């Protein structure tokens, strides 16, 4: 599986298993903002891993692709 994406000013609070046997659509990482920051949109806090399948010369290859992390934004909190 490819590396879990980094989100600025955020920590991963729920980390997916590392056994490499997760099926597409079942692997997610949940983020929360570090102290002093808050989610710009509380509904956008999950990145999801899906697989892209390719058949190259009779061999099937899978590539892990993370999506959703580009929508997670931690902005400075209001005091």
mmCIF file with all atom_site columns, C-alpha atoms in Angstrom:
data_model
loop_
_atom_site.group_PDB
_atom_site.id
_atom_site.type_symbol
_atom_site.label_atom_id
_atom_site.label_alt_id
_atom_site.label_comp_id
_atom_site.label_asym_id
_atom_site.label_entity_id
_atom_site.label_seq_id
_atom_site.pdbx_PDB_ins_code
_atom_site.Cartn_x
_atom_site.Cartn_y
_atom_site.Cartn_z
_atom_site.occupancy
_atom_site.B_iso_or_equiv
_atom_site.pdbx_formal_charge
_atom_site.auth_seq_id
_atom_site.auth_comp_id
_atom_site.auth_asym_id
_atom_site.auth_atom_id
_atom_site.pdbx_PDB_model_num
ATOM 1  C CA . UNK A 1 1  ? 0.000   0.000   0.000   1.00 0.00 ? 1  UNK A CA 1
ATOM 2  C CA . UNK A 1 2  ? 1.270   3.462   -0.774  1.00 0.00 ? 2  UNK A CA 1
ATOM 3  C CA . UNK A 1 3  ? 2.143   5.938   1.948   1.00 0.00 ? 3  UNK A CA 1
ATOM 4  C CA . UNK A 1 4  ? -0.723  7.592   3.796   1.00 0.00 ? 4  UNK A CA 1
ATOM 5  C CA . UNK A 1 5  ? -0.961  11.203  2.618   1.00 0.00 ? 5  UNK A CA 1
ATOM 6  C CA . UNK A 1 6  ? 0.244   14.065  4.799   1.00 0.00 ? 6  UNK A CA 1
ATOM 7  C CA . UNK A 1 7  ? -2.240  16.828  5.624   1.00 0.00 ? 7  UNK A CA 1
ATOM 8  C CA . UNK A 1 8  ? -0.816  20.144  6.871   1.00 0.00 ? 8  UNK A CA 1
ATOM 9  C CA . UNK A 1 9  ? -1.468  20.863  10.566  1.00 0.00 ? 9  UNK A CA 1
ATOM 10 C CA . UNK A 1 10 ? -3.212  17.501  11.061  1.00 0.00 ? 10 UNK A CA 1
ATOM 11 C CA . UNK A 1 11 ? -2.624  14.162  12.767  1.00 0.00 ? 11 UNK A CA 1
ATOM 12 C CA . UNK A 1 12 ? -4.012  10.783  11.767  1.00 0.00 ? 12 UNK A CA 1
ATOM 13 C CA . UNK A 1 13 ? -6.286  9.671   14.609  1.00 0.00 ? 13 UNK A CA 1
ATOM 14 C CA . UNK A 1 14 ? -7.547  6.433   13.080  1.00 0.00 ? 14 UNK A CA 1
ATOM 15 C CA . UNK A 1 15 ? -4.868  4.583   11.157  1.00 0.00 ? 15 UNK A CA 1
ATOM 16 C CA . UNK A 1 16 ? -5.684  1.702   8.794   1.00 0.00 ? 16 UNK A CA 1
ATOM 17 C CA . UNK A 1 17 ? -4.306  -1.771  9.426   1.00 0.00 ? 17 UNK A CA 1
ATOM 18 C CA . UNK A 1 18 ? -0.877  -2.531  8.053   1.00 0.00 ? 18 UNK A CA 1
ATOM 19 C CA . UNK A 1 19 ? -1.406  -6.142  7.011   1.00 0.00 ? 19 UNK A CA 1
ATOM 20 C CA . UNK A 1 20 ? -1.624  -5.219  3.326   1.00 0.00 ? 20 UNK A CA 1
ATOM 21 C CA . UNK A 1 21 ? -4.735  -7.319  2.869   1.00 0.00 ? 21 UNK A CA 1
ATOM 22 C CA . UNK A 1 22 ? -7.343  -4.582  2.958   1.00 0.00 ? 22 UNK A CA 1
ATOM 23 C CA . UNK A 1 23 ? -9.779  -4.525  0.076   1.00 0.00 ? 23 UNK A CA 1
ATOM 24 C CA . UNK A 1 24 ? -10.466 -1.419  -2.019  1.00 0.00 ? 24 UNK A CA 1
ATOM 25 C CA . UNK A 1 25 ? -12.952 0.882   -0.357  1.00 0.00 ? 25 UNK A CA 1
ATOM 26 C CA . UNK A 1 26 ? -12.269 -0.579  3.091   1.00 0.00 ? 26 UNK A CA 1
ATOM 27 C CA . UNK A 1 27 ? -9.114  1.342   3.926   1.00 0.00 ? 27 UNK A CA 1
ATOM 28 C CA . UNK A 1 28 ? -9.451  4.837   5.343   1.00 0.00 ? 28 UNK A CA 1
ATOM 29 C CA . UNK A 1 29 ? -7.443  7.206   7.514   1.00 0.00 ? 29 UNK A CA 1
ATOM 30 C CA . UNK A 1 30 ? -9.190  9.743   9.749   1.00 0.00 ? 30 UNK A CA 1
ATOM 31 C CA . UNK A 1 31 ? -7.538  13.089  10.519  1.00 0.00 ? 31 UNK A CA 1
ATOM 32 C CA . UNK A 1 32 ? -7.914  15.683  13.281  1.00 0.00 ? 32 UNK A CA 1
ATOM 33 C CA . UNK A 1 33 ? -6.234  19.078  13.427  1.00 0.00 ? 33 UNK A CA 1
ATOM 34 C CA . UNK A 1 34 ? -3.349  19.834  15.760  1.00 0.00 ? 34 UNK A CA 1
ATOM 35 C CA . UNK A 1 35 ? -3.793  22.230  18.656  1.00 0.00 ? 35 UNK A CA 1
ATOM 36 C CA . UNK A 1 36 ? -4.647  25.755  17.516  1.00 0.00 ? 36 UNK A CA 1
ATOM 37 C CA . UNK A 1 37 ? -6.221  24.592  14.264  1.00 0.00 ? 37 UNK A CA 1
ATOM 38 C CA . UNK A 1 38 ? -9.696  23.385  13.299  1.00 0.00 ? 38 UNK A CA 1
ATOM 39 C CA . UNK A 1 39 ? -11.199 21.637  10.306  1.00 0.00 ? 39 UNK A CA 1
ATOM 40 C CA . UNK A 1 40 ? -12.404 24.070  7.675   1.00 0.00 ? 40 UNK A CA 1
ATOM 41 C CA . UNK A 1 41 ? -15.232 21.601  6.958   1.00 0.00 ? 41 UNK A CA 1
ATOM 42 C CA . UNK A 1 42 ? -15.896 19.027  9.726   1.00 0.00 ? 42 UNK A CA 1
ATOM 43 C CA . UNK A 1 43 ? -17.367 16.641  7.127   1.00 0.00 ? 43 UNK A CA 1
ATOM 44 C CA . UNK A 1 44 ? -13.999 16.404  5.334   1.00 0.00 ? 44 UNK A CA 1
ATOM 45 C CA . UNK A 1 45 ? -11.680 14.473  7.635   1.00 0.00 ? 45 UNK A CA 1
ATOM 46 C CA . UNK A 1 46 ? -11.209 11.096  5.915   1.00 0.00 ? 46 UNK A CA 1
ATOM 47 C CA . UNK A 1 47 ? -8.821  9.922   3.224   1.00 0.00 ? 47 UNK A CA 1
ATOM 48 C CA . UNK A 1 48 ? -9.725  6.712   1.390   1.00 0.00 ? 48 UNK A CA 1
ATOM 49 C CA . UNK A 1 49 ? -7.501  4.198   -0.379  1.00 0.00 ? 49 UNK A CA 1
ATOM 50 C CA . UNK A 1 50 ? -8.722  2.509   -3.539  1.00 0.00 ? 50 UNK A CA 1
ATOM 51 C CA . UNK A 1 51 ? -6.905  0.315   -6.005  1.00 0.00 ? 51 UNK A CA 1
ATOM 52 C CA . UNK A 1 52 ? -6.401  0.885   -9.708  1.00 0.00 ? 52 UNK A CA 1
ATOM 53 C CA . UNK A 1 53 ? -6.053  -2.392  -11.581 1.00 0.00 ? 53 UNK A CA 1
ATOM 54 C CA . UNK A 1 54 ? -3.895  -2.829  -14.671 1.00 0.00 ? 54 UNK A CA 1
ATOM 55 C CA . UNK A 1 55 ? -3.278  -5.909  -16.735 1.00 0.00 ? 55 UNK A CA 1
ATOM 56 C CA . UNK A 1 56 ? 0.250   -5.856  -18.127 1.00 0.00 ? 56 UNK A CA 1
ATOM 57 C CA . UNK A 1 57 ? 1.349   -8.818  -20.237 1.00 0.00 ? 57 UNK A CA 1
ATOM 58 C CA . UNK A 1 58 ? -1.045  -11.258 -18.549 1.00 0.00 ? 58 UNK A CA 1
ATOM 59 C CA . UNK A 1 59 ? -0.094  -10.100 -15.050 1.00 0.00 ? 59 UNK A CA 1
ATOM 60 C CA . UNK A 1 60 ? -2.504  -8.071  -12.979 1.00 0.00 ? 60 UNK A CA 1
ATOM 61 C CA . UNK A 1 61 ? -1.028  -5.158  -11.015 1.00 0.00 ? 61 UNK A CA 1
ATOM 62 C CA . UNK A 1 62 ? -2.661  -3.048  -8.327  1.00 0.00 ? 62 UNK A CA 1
ATOM 63 C CA . UNK A 1 63 ? -1.741  0.509   -7.514  1.00 0.00 ? 63 UNK A CA 1
ATOM 64 C CA . UNK A 1 64 ? -3.004  2.068   -4.283  1.00 0.00 ? 64 UNK A CA 1
ATOM 65 C CA . UNK A 1 65 ? -4.412  5.565   -4.798  1.00 0.00 ? 65 UNK A CA 1
ATOM 66 C CA . UNK A 1 66 ? -5.336  7.807   -1.864  1.00 0.00 ? 66 UNK A CA 1
ATOM 67 C CA . UNK A 1 67 ? -8.172  10.298  -2.372  1.00 0.00 ? 67 UNK A CA 1
ATOM 68 C CA . UNK A 1 68 ? -10.015 12.758  -0.157  1.00 0.00 ? 68 UNK A CA 1
ATOM 69 C CA . UNK A 1 69 ? -6.954  14.119  1.646   1.00 0.00 ? 69 UNK A CA 1
ATOM 70 C CA . UNK A 1 70 ? -6.802  17.058  -0.764  1.00 0.00 ? 70 UNK A CA 1
ATOM 71 C CA . UNK A 1 71 ? -10.140 18.288  0.687   1.00 0.00 ? 71 UNK A CA 1
ATOM 72 C CA . UNK A 1 72 ? -8.971  18.134  4.330   1.00 0.00 ? 72 UNK A CA 1
ATOM 73 C CA . UNK A 1 73 ? -7.905  21.593  5.454   1.00 0.00 ? 73 UNK A CA 1
ATOM 74 C CA . UNK A 1 74 ? -6.923  22.656  8.933   1.00 0.00 ? 74 UNK A CA 1
ATOM 75 C CA . UNK A 1 75 ? -7.217  26.399  9.414   1.00 0.00 ? 75 UNK A CA 1
ATOM 76 C CA . UNK A 1 76 ? -6.134  28.509  12.371  1.00 0.00 ? 76 UNK A CA 1
ATOM 77 C CA . UNK A 1 77 ? -8.713  28.337  15.130  1.00 0.00 ? 77 UNK A CA 1
ATOM 78 C CA . UNK A 1 78 ? -10.680 31.330  16.256  1.00 0.00 ? 78 UNK A CA 1
ATOM 79 C CA . UNK A 1 79 ? -9.891  32.499  19.781  1.00 0.00 ? 79 UNK A CA 1
#
